[in-house]
Coordinates of C-alpha atoms in Angstrom, one line a residue:
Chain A
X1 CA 29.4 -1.0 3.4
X2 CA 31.4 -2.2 0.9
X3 CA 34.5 -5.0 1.9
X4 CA 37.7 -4.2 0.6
X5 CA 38.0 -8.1 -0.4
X6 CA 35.5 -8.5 -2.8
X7 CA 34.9 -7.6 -6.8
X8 CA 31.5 -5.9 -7.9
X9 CA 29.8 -5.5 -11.3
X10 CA 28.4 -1.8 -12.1
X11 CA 24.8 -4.1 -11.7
X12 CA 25.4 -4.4 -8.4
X13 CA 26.7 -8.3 -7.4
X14 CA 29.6 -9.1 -5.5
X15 CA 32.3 -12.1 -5.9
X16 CA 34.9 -13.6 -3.8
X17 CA 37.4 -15.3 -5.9
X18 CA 38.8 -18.0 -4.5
X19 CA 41.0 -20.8 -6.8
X20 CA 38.8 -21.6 -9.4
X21 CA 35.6 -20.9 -7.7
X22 CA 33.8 -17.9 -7.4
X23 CA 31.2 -16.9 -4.5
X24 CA 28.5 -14.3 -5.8
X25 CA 25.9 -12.3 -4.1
X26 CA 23.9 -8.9 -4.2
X27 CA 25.8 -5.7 -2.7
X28 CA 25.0 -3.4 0.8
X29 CA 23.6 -1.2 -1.7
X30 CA 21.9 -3.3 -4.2
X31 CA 19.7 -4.8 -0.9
X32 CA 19.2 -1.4 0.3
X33 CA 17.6 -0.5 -2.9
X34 CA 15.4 -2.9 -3.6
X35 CA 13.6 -2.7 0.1
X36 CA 12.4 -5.8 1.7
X37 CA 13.3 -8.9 -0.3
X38 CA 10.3 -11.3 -0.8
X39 CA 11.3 -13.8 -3.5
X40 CA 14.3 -14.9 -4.9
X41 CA 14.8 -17.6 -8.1
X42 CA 18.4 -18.8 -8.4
X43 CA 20.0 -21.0 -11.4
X44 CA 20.4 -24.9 -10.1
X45 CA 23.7 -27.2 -9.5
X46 CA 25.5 -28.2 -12.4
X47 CA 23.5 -25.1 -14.7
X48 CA 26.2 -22.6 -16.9
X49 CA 25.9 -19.4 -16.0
X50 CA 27.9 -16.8 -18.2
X51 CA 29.0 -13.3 -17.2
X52 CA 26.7 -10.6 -17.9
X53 CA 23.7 -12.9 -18.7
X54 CA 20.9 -13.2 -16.5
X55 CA 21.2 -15.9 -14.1
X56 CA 17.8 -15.4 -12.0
X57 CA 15.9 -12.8 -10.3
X58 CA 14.5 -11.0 -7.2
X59 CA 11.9 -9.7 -5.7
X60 CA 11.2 -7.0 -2.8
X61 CA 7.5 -6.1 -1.7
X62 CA 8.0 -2.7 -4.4
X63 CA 10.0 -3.9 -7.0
X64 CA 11.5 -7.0 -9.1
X65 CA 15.1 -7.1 -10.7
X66 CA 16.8 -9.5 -12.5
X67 CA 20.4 -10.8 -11.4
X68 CA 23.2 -11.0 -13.4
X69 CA 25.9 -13.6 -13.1
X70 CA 29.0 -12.1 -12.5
X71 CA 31.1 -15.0 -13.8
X72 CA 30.9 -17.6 -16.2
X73 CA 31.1 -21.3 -15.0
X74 CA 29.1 -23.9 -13.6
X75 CA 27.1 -23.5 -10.4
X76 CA 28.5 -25.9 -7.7
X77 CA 26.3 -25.0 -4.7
X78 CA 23.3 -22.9 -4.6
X79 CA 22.0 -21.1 -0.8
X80 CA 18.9 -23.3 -0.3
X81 CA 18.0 -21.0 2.8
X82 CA 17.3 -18.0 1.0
X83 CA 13.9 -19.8 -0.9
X84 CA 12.4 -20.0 1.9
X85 CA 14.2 -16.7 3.8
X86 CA 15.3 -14.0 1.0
X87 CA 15.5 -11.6 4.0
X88 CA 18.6 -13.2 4.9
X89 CA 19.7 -10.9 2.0
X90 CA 18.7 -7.7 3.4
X91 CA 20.4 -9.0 7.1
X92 CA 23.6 -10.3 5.9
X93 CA 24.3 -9.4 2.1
X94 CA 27.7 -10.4 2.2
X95 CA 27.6 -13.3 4.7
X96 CA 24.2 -15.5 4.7
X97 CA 22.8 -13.8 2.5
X98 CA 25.3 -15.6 -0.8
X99 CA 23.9 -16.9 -3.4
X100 CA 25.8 -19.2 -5.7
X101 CA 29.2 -21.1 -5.6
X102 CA 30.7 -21.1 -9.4
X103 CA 33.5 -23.2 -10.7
X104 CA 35.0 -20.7 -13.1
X105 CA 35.2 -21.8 -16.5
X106 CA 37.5 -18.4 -17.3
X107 CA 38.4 -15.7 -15.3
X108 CA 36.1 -12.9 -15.3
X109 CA 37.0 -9.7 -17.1
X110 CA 36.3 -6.0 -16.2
X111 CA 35.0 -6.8 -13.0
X112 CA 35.2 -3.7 -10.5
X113 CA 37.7 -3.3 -7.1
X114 CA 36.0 -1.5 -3.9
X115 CA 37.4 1.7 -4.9
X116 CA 36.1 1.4 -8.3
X117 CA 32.3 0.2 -7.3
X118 CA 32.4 2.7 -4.3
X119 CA 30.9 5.7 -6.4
X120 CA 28.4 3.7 -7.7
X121 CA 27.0 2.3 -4.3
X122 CA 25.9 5.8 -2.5
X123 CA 22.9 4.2 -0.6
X124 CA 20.6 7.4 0.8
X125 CA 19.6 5.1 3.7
Chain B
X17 CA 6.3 18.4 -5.6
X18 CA 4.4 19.0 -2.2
X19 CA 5.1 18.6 0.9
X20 CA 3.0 17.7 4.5
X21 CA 3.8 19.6 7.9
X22 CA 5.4 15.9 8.6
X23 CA 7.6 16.2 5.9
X24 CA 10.6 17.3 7.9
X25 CA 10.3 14.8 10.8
X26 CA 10.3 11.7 8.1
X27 CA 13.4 13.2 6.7
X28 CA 15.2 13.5 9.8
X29 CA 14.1 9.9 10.6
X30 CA 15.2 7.9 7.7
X31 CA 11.7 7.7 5.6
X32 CA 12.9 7.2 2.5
X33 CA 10.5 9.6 0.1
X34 CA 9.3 8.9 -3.4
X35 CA 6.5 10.6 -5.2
X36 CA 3.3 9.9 -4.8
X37 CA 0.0 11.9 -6.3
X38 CA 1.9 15.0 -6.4
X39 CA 3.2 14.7 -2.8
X40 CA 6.5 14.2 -1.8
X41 CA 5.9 11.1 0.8
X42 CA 7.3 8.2 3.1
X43 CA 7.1 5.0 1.4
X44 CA 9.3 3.6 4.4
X45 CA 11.4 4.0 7.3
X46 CA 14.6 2.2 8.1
X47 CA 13.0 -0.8 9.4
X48 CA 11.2 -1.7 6.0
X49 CA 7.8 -2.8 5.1
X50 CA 7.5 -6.0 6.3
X51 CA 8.6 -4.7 10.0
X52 CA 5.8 -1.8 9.7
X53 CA 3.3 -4.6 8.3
X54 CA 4.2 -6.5 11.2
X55 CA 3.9 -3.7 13.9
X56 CA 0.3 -2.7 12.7
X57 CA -0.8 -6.1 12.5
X58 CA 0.3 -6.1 16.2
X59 CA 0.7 -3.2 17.9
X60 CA 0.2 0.3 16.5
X61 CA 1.5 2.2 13.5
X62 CA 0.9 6.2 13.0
X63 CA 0.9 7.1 8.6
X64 CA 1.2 10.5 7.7
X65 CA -2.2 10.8 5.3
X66 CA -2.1 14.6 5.3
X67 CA -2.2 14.3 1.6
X68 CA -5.6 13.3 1.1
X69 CA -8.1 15.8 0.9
X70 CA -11.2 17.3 2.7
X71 CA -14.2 19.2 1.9
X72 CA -16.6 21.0 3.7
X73 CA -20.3 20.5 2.3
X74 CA -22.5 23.0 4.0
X75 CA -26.4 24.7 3.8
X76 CA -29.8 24.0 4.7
X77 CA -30.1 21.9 1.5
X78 CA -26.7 19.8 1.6
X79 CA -28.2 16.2 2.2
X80 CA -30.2 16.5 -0.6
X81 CA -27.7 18.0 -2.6
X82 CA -25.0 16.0 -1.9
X83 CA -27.5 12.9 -1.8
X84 CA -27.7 13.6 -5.8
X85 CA -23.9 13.5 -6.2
X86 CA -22.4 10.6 -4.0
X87 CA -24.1 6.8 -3.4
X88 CA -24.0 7.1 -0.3
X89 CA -27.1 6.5 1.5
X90 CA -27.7 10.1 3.9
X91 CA -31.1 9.5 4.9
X92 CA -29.5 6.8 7.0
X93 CA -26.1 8.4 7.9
X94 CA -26.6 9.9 11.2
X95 CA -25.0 12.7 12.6
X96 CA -21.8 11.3 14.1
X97 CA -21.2 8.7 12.2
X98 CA -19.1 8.4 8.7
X99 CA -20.0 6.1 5.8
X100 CA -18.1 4.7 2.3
X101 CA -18.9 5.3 -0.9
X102 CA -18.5 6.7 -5.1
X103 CA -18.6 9.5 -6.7
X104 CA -19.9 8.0 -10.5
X105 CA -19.8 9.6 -13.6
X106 CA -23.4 9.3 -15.5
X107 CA -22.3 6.0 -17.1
X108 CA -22.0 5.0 -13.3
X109 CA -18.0 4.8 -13.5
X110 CA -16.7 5.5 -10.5
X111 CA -14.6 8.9 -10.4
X112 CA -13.7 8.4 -7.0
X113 CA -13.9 6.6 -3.7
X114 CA -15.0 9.0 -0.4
X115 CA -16.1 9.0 3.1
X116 CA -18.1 10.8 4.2
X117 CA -18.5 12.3 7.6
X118 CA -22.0 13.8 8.7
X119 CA -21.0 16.4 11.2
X120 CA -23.8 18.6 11.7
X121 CA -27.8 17.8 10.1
X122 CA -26.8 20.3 7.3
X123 CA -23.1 19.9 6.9
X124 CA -20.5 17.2 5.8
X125 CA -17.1 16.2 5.7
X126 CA -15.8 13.9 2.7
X127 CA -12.3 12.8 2.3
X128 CA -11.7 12.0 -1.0
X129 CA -7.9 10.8 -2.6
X130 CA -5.2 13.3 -3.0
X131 CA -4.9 12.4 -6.5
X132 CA -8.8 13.7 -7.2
X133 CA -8.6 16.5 -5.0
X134 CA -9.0 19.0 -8.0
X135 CA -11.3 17.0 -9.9
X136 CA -13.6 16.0 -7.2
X137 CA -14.4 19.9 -6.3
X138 CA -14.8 20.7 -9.9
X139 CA -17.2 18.0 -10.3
X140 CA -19.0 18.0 -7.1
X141 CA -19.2 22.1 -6.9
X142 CA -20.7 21.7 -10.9
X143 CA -23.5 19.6 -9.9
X144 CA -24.8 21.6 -5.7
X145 CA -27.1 24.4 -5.7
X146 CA -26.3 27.6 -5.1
X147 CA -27.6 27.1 -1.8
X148 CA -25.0 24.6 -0.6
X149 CA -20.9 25.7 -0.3
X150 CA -18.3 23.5 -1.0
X151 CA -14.9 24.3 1.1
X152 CA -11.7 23.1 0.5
X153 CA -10.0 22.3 3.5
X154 CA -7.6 20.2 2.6
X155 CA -4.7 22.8 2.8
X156 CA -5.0 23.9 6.1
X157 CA -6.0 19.8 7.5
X158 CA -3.8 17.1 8.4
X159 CA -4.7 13.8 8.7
X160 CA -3.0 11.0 10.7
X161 CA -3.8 7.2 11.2
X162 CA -3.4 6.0 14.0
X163 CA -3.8 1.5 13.3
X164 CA -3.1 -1.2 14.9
X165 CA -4.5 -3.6 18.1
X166 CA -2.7 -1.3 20.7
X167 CA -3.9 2.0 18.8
X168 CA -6.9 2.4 21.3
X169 CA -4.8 2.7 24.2
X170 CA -2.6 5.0 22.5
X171 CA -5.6 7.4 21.8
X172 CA -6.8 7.0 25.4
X173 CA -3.4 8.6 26.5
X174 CA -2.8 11.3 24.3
X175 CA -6.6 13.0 24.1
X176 CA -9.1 13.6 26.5
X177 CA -12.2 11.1 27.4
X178 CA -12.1 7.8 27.0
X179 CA -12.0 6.1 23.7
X180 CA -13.5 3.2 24.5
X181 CA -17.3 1.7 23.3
X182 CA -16.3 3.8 20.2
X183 CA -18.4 2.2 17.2
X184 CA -17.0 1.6 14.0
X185 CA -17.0 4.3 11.6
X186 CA -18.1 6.1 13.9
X187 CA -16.2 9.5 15.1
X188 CA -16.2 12.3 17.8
X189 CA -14.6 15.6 18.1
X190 CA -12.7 16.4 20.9
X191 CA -9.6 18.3 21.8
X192 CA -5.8 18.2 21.7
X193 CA -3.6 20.8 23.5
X194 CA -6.3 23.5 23.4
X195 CA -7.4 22.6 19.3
X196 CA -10.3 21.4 17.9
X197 CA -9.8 17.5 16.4
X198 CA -11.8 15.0 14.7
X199 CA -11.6 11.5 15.3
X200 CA -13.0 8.5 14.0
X201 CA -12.6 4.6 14.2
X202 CA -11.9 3.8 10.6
X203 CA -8.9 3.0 8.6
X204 CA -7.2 1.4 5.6
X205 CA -5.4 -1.3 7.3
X206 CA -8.0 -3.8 8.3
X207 CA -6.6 -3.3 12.0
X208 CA -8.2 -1.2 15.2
X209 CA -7.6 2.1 14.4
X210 CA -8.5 5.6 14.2
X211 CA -8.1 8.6 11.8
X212 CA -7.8 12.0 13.5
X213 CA -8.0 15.2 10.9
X214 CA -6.5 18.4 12.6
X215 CA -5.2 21.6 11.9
X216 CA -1.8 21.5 10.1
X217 CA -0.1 23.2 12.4
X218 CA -0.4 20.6 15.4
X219 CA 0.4 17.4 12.9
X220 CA 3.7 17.4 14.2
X221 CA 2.4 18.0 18.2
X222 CA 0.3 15.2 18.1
X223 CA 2.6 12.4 15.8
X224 CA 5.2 13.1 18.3
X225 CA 2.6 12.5 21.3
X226 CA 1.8 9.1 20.0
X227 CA 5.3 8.2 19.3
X228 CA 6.1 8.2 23.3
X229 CA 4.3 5.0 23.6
X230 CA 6.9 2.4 22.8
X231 CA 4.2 0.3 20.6
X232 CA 3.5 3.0 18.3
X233 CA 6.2 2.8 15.2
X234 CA 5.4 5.2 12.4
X235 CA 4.6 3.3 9.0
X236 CA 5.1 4.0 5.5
X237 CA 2.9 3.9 2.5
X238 CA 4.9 0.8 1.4
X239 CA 3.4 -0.8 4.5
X240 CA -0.2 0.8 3.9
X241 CA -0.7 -0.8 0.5
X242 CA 0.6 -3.9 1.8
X243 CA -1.5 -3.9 4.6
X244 CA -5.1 -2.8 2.4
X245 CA -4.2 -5.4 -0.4
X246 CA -4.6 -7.9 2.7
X247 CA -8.2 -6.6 3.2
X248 CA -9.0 -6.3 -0.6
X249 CA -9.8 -2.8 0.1
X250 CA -9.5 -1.2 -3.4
X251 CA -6.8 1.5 -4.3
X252 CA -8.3 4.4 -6.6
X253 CA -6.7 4.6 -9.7
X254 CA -5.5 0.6 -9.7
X255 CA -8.6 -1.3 -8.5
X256 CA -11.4 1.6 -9.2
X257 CA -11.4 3.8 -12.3
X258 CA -13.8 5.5 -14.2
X259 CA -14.4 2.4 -16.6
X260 CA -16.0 0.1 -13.8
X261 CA -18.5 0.5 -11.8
X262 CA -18.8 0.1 -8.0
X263 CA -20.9 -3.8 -8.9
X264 CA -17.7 -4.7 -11.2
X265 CA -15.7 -3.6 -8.0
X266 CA -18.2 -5.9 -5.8
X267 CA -19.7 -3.6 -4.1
X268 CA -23.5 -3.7 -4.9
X269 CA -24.7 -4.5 -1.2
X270 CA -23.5 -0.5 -0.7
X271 CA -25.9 0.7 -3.2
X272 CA -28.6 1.6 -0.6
X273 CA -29.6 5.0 -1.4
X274 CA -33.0 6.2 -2.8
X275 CA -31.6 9.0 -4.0
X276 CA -31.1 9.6 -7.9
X277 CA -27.6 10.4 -8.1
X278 CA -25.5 10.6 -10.9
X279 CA -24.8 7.3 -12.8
X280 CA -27.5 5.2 -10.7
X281 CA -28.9 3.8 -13.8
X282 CA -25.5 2.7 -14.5
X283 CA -23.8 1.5 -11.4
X284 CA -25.1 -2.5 -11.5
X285 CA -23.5 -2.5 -15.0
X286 CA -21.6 -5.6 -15.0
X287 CA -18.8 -6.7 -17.9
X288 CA -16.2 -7.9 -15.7
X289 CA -16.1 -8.0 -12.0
X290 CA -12.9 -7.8 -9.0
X291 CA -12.0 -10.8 -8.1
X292 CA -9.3 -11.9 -5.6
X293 CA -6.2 -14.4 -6.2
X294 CA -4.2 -16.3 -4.3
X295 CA -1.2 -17.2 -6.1
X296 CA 0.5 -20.2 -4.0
X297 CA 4.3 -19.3 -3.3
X298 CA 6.3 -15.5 -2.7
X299 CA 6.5 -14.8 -6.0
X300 CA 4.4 -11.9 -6.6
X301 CA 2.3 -10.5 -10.0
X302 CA 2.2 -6.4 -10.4
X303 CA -0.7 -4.3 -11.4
X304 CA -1.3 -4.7 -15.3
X305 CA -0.2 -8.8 -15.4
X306 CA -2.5 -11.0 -18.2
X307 CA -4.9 -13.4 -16.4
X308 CA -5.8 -15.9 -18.9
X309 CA -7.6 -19.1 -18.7
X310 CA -5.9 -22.4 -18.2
X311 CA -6.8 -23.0 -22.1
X312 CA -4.6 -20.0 -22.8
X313 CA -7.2 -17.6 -23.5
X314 CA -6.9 -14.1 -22.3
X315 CA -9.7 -13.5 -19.5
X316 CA -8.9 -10.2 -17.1
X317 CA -5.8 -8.0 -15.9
X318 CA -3.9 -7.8 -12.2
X319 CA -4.9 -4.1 -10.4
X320 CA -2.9 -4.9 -7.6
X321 CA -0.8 -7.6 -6.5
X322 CA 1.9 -8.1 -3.9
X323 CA 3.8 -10.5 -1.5
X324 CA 1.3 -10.5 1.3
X325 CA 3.6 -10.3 4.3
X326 CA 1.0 -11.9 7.0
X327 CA 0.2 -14.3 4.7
X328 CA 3.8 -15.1 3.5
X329 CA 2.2 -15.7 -0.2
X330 CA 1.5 -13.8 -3.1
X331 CA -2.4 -12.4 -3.4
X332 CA -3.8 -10.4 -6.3
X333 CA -7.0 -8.3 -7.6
X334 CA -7.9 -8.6 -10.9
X335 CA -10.4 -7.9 -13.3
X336 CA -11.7 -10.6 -15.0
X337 CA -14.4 -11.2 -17.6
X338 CA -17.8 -11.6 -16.0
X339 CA -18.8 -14.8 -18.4
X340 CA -15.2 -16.2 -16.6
X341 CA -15.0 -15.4 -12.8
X342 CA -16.4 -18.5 -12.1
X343 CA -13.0 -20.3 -13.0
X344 CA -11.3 -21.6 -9.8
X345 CA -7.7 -21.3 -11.1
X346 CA -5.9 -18.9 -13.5
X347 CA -2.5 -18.7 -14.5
X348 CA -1.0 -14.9 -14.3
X349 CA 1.7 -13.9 -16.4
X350 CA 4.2 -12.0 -15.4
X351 CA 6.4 -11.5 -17.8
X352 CA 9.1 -13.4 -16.4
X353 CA 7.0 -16.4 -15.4
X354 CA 3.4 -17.8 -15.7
X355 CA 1.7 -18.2 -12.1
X356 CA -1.0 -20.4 -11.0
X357 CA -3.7 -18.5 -9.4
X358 CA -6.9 -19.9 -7.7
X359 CA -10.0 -17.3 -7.1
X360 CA -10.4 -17.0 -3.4
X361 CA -12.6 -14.8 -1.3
X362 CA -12.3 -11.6 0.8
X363 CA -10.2 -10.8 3.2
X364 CA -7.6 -12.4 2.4
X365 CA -5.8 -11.8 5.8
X366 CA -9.1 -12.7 8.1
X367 CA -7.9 -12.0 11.7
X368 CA -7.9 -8.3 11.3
X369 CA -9.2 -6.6 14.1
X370 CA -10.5 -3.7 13.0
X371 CA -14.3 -4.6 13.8
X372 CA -14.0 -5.8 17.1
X373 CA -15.5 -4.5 20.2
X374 CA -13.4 -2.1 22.2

């Protein structure tokens, strides 16, 4: 599952670019591999998050991961729901299960199209 | 990599394998841990355990024999009934966990971890008579468990007889579809449940059997470790090793037996002792995670820790200096963060049913 109007990192997050804001979030793929999502610590509104840094991490009951911000800006909105429900993630990766909302302080470079993350995403599930 | 007479049935039904002791093995299905978790806390799960292993312990002189090898206390373990227990080195380390089954006056069953299989029949077939065999079975035996509060009616469908007023840790032989099976009501998941041992080739006749009953789901191992940590029942390799002995691992009140077995003069050896955690909040700590005091100072190390899905928090085991288990909070790092820990008792998840009258 990987929507054609979307951008992915090779680490596995999505972005929808819209304006100069940019909505992020974990792939199909990236949920699928982690398993049952337990925990989840996201930056705050008004933190800088730079692309390719680590903005936060996740947990599933197996295994713990850090995120990487996709984008540089400043977070504008964060998904309060997911503290207290990361399994939103696993339900709805692309949908309720967002993240952050970024006001881009420079477009991203190198991130990937659908056709270029779909070899990368080959979930065995 | 091995594989159990299930292993082709998982495939075909989304398990997603990973290694584990040498075996090739479900760590989930499709519906994830925390759905398995949930359906054995609540209704009934079936695990594919073929990959532990059994041994035969046979001759006129096997309680005695085997009374010198294992802590477990024979003289009291009657015929039908099974009983928990070590296997200690001779500085009272414990080698391995085991229970033991007493099927006949002069014979025995133990079940000991798949990882141990080799070593444990070296060890135990080094120290027996001549005059008592050990037999491997573990090839040509498949264990299933069969947990959770519905599991009893499940078993009361499938097999002969009834399986009610069925003790626990107690067990029966009876029969499925012509071949010979043992039951017994014991289990790793702190739920009502059964384990049934039978010949490899009708695993897959009797996993299917269970599965007709719309409130049996099979279950990972994701879901198994999940479900144990709940209980604090210990993990060989992770909770128990060699270096502690069964009092570090809280287990004195089990030492029971007359008998001078290997590594009794050992086993109440105390330097630092199990000790539970609750760590407020979803975030979890992983086996090998400092604990150290609130002053800072290094005091013990996480064996196991994981979200605890019927709990929705974070517990731990950890062993922690014996001059320090007597602190009420800890802080756990992680690596990525420092957790507050407070030193709880056992279980941690208390309305298991495993114990109750059926």
């Amino acid at each position: 599952m990987i929507p054609d109007d979307l951008l992915y990192t090779s680490s596995h997050e999505w972005v929808r670019l819209s304006d100069q804001d940019a909505l992020i979030g974990i792939t199909d793929f990236a949920q699928c591999q982690l398993g049952d999502i337990t925990f989840i610590e996201l930056p705050s509104t008004g933190d800088t998050v730079t692309q390719g840094h680590e903005m936060g991490s996740i947990e599933s009951v197996k295994a713990a991961s850090e995120l990487n911000s996709p984008v540089s800006g400043t977070v504008l909105e964060v998904n309060a729901e997911l503290d207290g429900a990361p399994e939103k993630i696993n339900q709805d990766p692309y949908g309720a299960g967002w993240m952050i909302r970024v006001r881009l302080s420079e477009s991203p470079k190198g991130l990937l199209s659908p056709e270029e993350y779909k070899p990368l995403a080959e979930c065995s599930e | 990599m091995q594989k159990t007479p299930l292993h082709a049935w998982h495939t075909a039904h989304q398990g997603k394998m990973v290694p584990f002791a040498g075996w090739e093995m479900p760590v989930q299905y499709a519906s994830g841990i925390l759905a398995e978790h949930e359906q054995t806390r609540n209704r009934a799960a079936l695990f594919d355990i073929c990959h532990m292993g059994e041994f035969l312990v046979s001759g006129a002189d096997a309680e005695a024999a085997l009374g010198r090898i294992v802590t477990h206390n024979l003289a009291k373990l009657r015929q039908g009934m099974a009983g928990y227990g070590f296997l200690l080195n001779a500085q009272g380390g414990i080698l391995d966990d085991l229970i033991l089954y007493r099927l006949q006056p002069d014979q025995f069953l133990l079940v000991v971890n798949a990882s141990r299989i080799a070593h444990d029949r070296d060890w135990i077939r080094g120290l027996l008579p001549s005059s008592v065999t050990l037999e491997d079975v573990s090839e040509q035996t498949a264990k299933i468990d069969l947990q959770g509060p519905l599991a009893l009616e499940t078993l009361n469908r499938v097999l002969p007889d009834t399986w009610h007023e069925m003790p626990f840790f107690s067990f029966r032989r009876t029969r499925f579809q012509g071949t010979d099976i043992l039951v017994s009501r014991t289990g790793y998941t702190g739920e009502l449940g059964y384990e049934i041992y039978l010949p490899t080739s009708s695993a897959l006749a009797f996993w299917e059997a269970c599965l007709e009953d719309e409130h049996v789901r099979p279950a990972g191992l994701g879901a198994r470790d999940t479900l144990r940590l709940e209980m604090g029942l210990p993990l060989y390799g992770q909770d128990l090793d060699e270096h502690h002995t069964p009092a570090e691992a809280g287990y004195t009140s089990l030492l029971s037996s007359p008998a001078s077995y290997v590594g009794k003069e050992h086993q109440l050896r105390v330097r630092e002792r199990l000790v539970p955690l609750l760590i407020p909040g979803r975030r979890s700590v992983r086996h090998g995670d400092a604990v150290v005091s609130v002053a800072g100072d290094l005091v013990g190390r996480v064996t196991s820790g994981s979200f605890a899905p019927s709990l929705g928090q974070a517990v731990a085991l950890a062993y922690i200096d014996d001059q320090h288990t007597e602190i009420p909070e800890f802080v756990v790092k992680t690596g990525r963060a420092e957790l507050a820990a407070q030193r709880t008792t056992l279980p941690f998840y208390t309305q298991g049913t495993a114990r109750i009258k059926v």
